[in-house]
Coordinates of C-alpha atoms in Angstrom, one line a residue:
Chain A
A1 CA 0.2 16.7 6.0
Q2 CA 0.4 14.7 2.8
S3 CA -2.8 13.4 1.6
V4 CA -4.2 11.5 -1.5
S5 CA -7.7 11.8 -2.7
Q6 CA -9.6 9.4 -5.0
H7 CA -12.8 10.9 -6.1
N8 CA -14.8 7.9 -6.8
H9 CA -15.7 5.3 -4.2
H10 CA -17.4 2.9 -6.5
V11 CA -17.5 2.8 -10.4
I12 CA -19.7 0.3 -12.4
L13 CA -18.8 0.0 -16.0
S14 CA -19.9 -2.3 -18.9
E15 CA -17.3 -4.3 -20.6
A16 CA -15.5 -2.5 -23.4
A17 CA -16.2 1.0 -21.6
S18 CA -13.5 3.4 -21.1
L19 CA -12.2 4.0 -17.6
E20 CA -10.9 7.0 -15.8
L21 CA -10.1 7.1 -12.1
G22 CA -9.2 10.2 -10.4
C23 CA -6.4 10.8 -8.1
N24 CA -5.2 14.0 -6.6
Y25 CA -2.4 14.6 -3.9
S26 CA -1.7 17.5 -1.7
Y27 CA 2.0 17.6 -1.2
G28 CA 3.7 20.4 -3.2
G29 CA 7.2 19.1 -3.5
T30 CA 8.7 16.4 -5.7
V31 CA 6.6 13.1 -5.6
N32 CA 6.7 9.7 -7.0
L33 CA 3.2 8.4 -7.9
F34 CA 1.8 4.9 -8.0
W35 CA -1.4 3.0 -8.9
Y36 CA -1.9 -0.4 -7.2
V37 CA -4.6 -2.9 -7.9
Q38 CA -6.0 -5.3 -5.5
Y39 CA -8.1 -8.2 -6.9
P40 CA -10.7 -9.8 -4.9
G41 CA -9.1 -12.0 -2.2
Q42 CA -5.5 -11.1 -3.4
H43 CA -2.7 -8.9 -2.5
L44 CA -1.6 -5.5 -3.9
Q45 CA -0.1 -5.5 -7.2
L46 CA 1.8 -2.6 -8.8
L47 CA 0.1 -1.5 -11.9
L48 CA 2.3 1.4 -12.9
K49 CA 4.5 4.3 -11.5
Y50 CA 5.8 7.7 -12.2
F51 CA 9.2 9.0 -11.0
S52 CA 10.2 11.5 -13.7
G53 CA 10.2 12.0 -17.4
D54 CA 7.3 11.4 -19.7
P55 CA 4.2 12.3 -17.7
L56 CA 2.2 9.7 -19.5
V57 CA 3.2 6.4 -18.1
K58 CA 2.0 3.0 -19.2
G59 CA 1.5 0.1 -17.0
I60 CA 0.5 -3.6 -17.1
K61 CA -2.8 -4.9 -18.5
G62 CA -3.2 -1.8 -20.8
F63 CA -3.4 0.8 -18.0
E64 CA -2.0 4.2 -18.3
A65 CA -1.7 7.3 -16.1
E66 CA -1.0 10.8 -16.6
F67 CA 0.8 13.0 -14.2
I68 CA -0.5 16.6 -14.3
K69 CA 1.8 18.6 -12.0
S70 CA -0.1 21.8 -12.3
K71 CA -3.4 19.9 -11.1
F72 CA -1.6 17.6 -8.6
S73 CA -3.2 14.7 -10.4
F74 CA -2.4 11.3 -11.5
N75 CA -5.6 9.9 -13.1
L76 CA -5.7 6.3 -14.2
R77 CA -7.1 5.4 -17.5
K78 CA -7.9 2.3 -19.7
P79 CA -9.6 2.7 -23.1
S80 CA -11.6 -0.7 -22.8
V81 CA -12.2 -2.4 -19.6
Q82 CA -12.7 -6.1 -19.1
W83 CA -14.6 -8.1 -16.7
S84 CA -11.3 -9.4 -15.2
D85 CA -10.4 -5.6 -14.3
T86 CA -13.0 -5.8 -11.5
A87 CA -10.9 -4.9 -8.4
E88 CA -10.1 -2.2 -6.0
Y89 CA -7.7 0.4 -7.3
F90 CA -5.4 2.4 -5.0
C91 CA -3.5 5.6 -5.9
A92 CA -0.3 6.2 -3.8
V93 CA 2.1 8.9 -3.3
I94 CA 5.6 9.1 -1.7
R95 CA 7.7 12.2 -1.2
N96 CA 10.9 12.0 -3.3
S97 CA 13.0 13.0 -0.4
G98 CA 14.2 10.8 2.4
N99 CA 12.9 7.4 3.2
T100 CA 9.2 8.2 3.6
P101 CA 6.3 6.1 3.6
L102 CA 3.8 5.6 0.8
V103 CA 0.5 7.3 1.5
F104 CA -2.5 5.6 0.1
G105 CA -5.9 7.0 -1.2
K106 CA -9.1 5.4 0.2
G107 CA -9.4 3.2 -3.1
T108 CA -11.9 3.1 -5.8
R109 CA -14.0 -0.1 -6.4
L110 CA -14.3 -0.9 -10.0
S111 CA -17.0 -3.4 -11.0
V112 CA -17.1 -4.5 -14.6
I113 CA -20.3 -6.0 -15.9
A114 CA -20.8 -8.1 -18.9
Chain B
G1 CA 14.4 -7.6 -8.2
A2 CA 14.0 -6.5 -4.6
V3 CA 11.9 -8.7 -2.4
V4 CA 10.1 -8.4 0.8
S5 CA 9.1 -11.6 2.7
Q6 CA 6.4 -11.6 5.2
H7 CA 5.7 -14.4 7.6
P8 CA 3.3 -15.9 8.6
S9 CA 0.8 -15.4 5.7
R10 CA -2.2 -16.3 7.8
V11 CA -2.6 -16.7 11.5
I12 CA -5.5 -17.5 13.8
C13 CA -5.1 -16.7 17.5
K14 CA -7.1 -16.6 20.7
S15 CA -8.2 -13.4 22.3
G16 CA -5.5 -12.4 24.8
T17 CA -2.6 -14.0 23.1
S18 CA 0.3 -12.3 21.2
V19 CA 1.2 -12.7 17.6
K20 CA 4.5 -11.9 16.1
I21 CA 4.7 -11.0 12.3
E22 CA 8.2 -11.0 10.5
C23 CA 9.1 -8.9 7.6
R24 CA 12.4 -9.4 5.9
S25 CA 14.1 -7.7 3.0
L26 CA 15.7 -10.6 1.1
D27 CA 18.2 -8.9 -1.2
F28 CA 18.6 -5.4 0.0
Q29 CA 19.2 -3.6 3.2
A30 CA 16.4 -1.5 4.6
T31 CA 17.2 0.9 7.3
T32 CA 13.5 1.8 7.2
M33 CA 10.4 -0.4 6.9
F34 CA 6.8 0.6 7.0
W35 CA 3.9 -1.3 8.6
Y36 CA 0.4 -0.8 7.2
R37 CA -2.9 -2.3 8.3
Q38 CA -5.9 -2.8 6.0
F39 CA -9.4 -3.4 7.3
P40 CA -11.9 -5.3 5.0
K41 CA -13.0 -2.9 2.0
Q42 CA -10.7 -0.2 3.1
S43 CA -7.5 1.3 2.1
L44 CA -4.1 0.7 3.6
M45 CA -3.3 2.8 6.6
L46 CA 0.2 3.4 7.8
M47 CA 0.6 2.2 11.4
A48 CA 4.2 3.0 12.0
T49 CA 7.7 3.5 10.7
S50 CA 10.2 1.0 11.8
N51 CA 13.8 2.3 12.2
E52 CA 16.7 -0.1 12.3
G53 CA 18.5 0.4 15.7
S54 CA 16.0 3.0 17.1
K55 CA 12.4 3.3 18.3
A56 CA 9.6 3.1 15.8
T57 CA 7.6 6.1 14.9
Y58 CA 3.8 5.5 15.3
E59 CA 0.9 7.1 13.5
Q60 CA -1.5 9.0 15.5
G61 CA -4.1 6.6 17.0
V62 CA -1.8 3.4 16.9
E63 CA -1.0 2.1 20.3
K64 CA 2.7 1.6 20.5
D65 CA 2.4 -0.5 23.6
K66 CA -0.1 -3.1 21.9
F67 CA 1.8 -3.1 18.4
L68 CA 5.4 -3.6 19.3
I69 CA 8.0 -3.0 16.5
N70 CA 11.5 -4.3 16.6
H71 CA 13.9 -3.6 13.8
A72 CA 17.0 -5.5 15.1
S73 CA 18.8 -5.7 11.8
L74 CA 18.9 -4.1 8.3
T75 CA 16.9 -7.0 6.9
L76 CA 14.3 -7.8 9.6
S77 CA 11.5 -6.0 11.3
T78 CA 8.9 -7.6 13.5
L79 CA 5.5 -6.4 14.5
T80 CA 4.1 -8.0 17.7
V81 CA 0.4 -7.6 18.3
T82 CA 0.2 -8.1 22.1
S83 CA -3.0 -9.1 23.8
A84 CA -4.9 -9.4 20.7
H85 CA -8.6 -8.7 20.4
P86 CA -11.2 -9.6 17.7
E87 CA -11.0 -5.9 16.6
D88 CA -7.4 -6.3 15.9
S89 CA -8.3 -8.9 13.2
S90 CA -7.0 -7.3 10.0
F91 CA -4.6 -7.6 7.1
Y92 CA -1.1 -6.4 8.0
I93 CA 1.5 -5.6 5.3
C94 CA 4.9 -4.5 5.6
S95 CA 7.1 -2.6 3.0
A96 CA 10.5 -1.4 2.5
R97 CA 12.5 0.0 -0.4
P98 CA 16.3 -0.2 -1.2
H99 CA 17.8 3.2 -0.2
T100 CA 19.3 3.7 -3.6
G101 CA 18.0 5.8 -6.5
D102 CA 14.4 5.7 -7.8
S103 CA 13.1 2.5 -6.4
P104 CA 9.5 1.6 -5.6
L105 CA 8.3 0.6 -2.4
H106 CA 8.2 -3.3 -2.1
F107 CA 5.5 -5.0 -0.4
G108 CA 5.4 -8.1 1.6
N109 CA 2.5 -10.4 0.8
G110 CA 0.9 -9.5 4.0
T111 CA -0.4 -11.3 7.1
R112 CA -4.2 -12.0 7.5
L113 CA -4.7 -12.0 11.4
T114 CA -7.9 -13.3 12.7
V115 CA -8.4 -13.2 16.5
T116 CA -11.3 -15.4 17.9

């Protein structure tokens, strides 16, 4: 079965620190990859997505992620976090065949302190 | 862009009653829609796959008689929580994607269900 692993449950960073959140998936076929963010009390928002092409994708709010096929990874990065980045981050994977559901990781809570 | 509309956004009901949640694809047809549930401080868990014109496919551990799904048309799927109990209180989200090309999954805004 397809699964998505997010290595960090809770990450605490100071403002201006660099961020990297890990995400690995288990499915061996072609996949589409996503990172979603959920700010406190709000709905899911799409940060970025990878379908094909350049494995380094840039999203909103200065986030980027790199797809490394050999490692089945899609780590999220941001060079300098802000207090407003405090949120829950979810990695998600969907098989690129048929109308299959999105499978989410358990999420990583990011707390940015001043 | 493609939009998924979910209604209601918030509902409070008494234990034992039933609640219906609607999910509509506004500008595309969706033969398949997905229903997720998110408990506080947890990830989204797929509950079921709703298929237009046929029975829904439920994930392991999800009671199909409790969570009734009806996908009556290409733009509407409904989730009915029957005989709701306080433990059913959760955030329910539907999603769908246009069945063309590389399109992302679009999510409704979710329904916050509180059972008292």
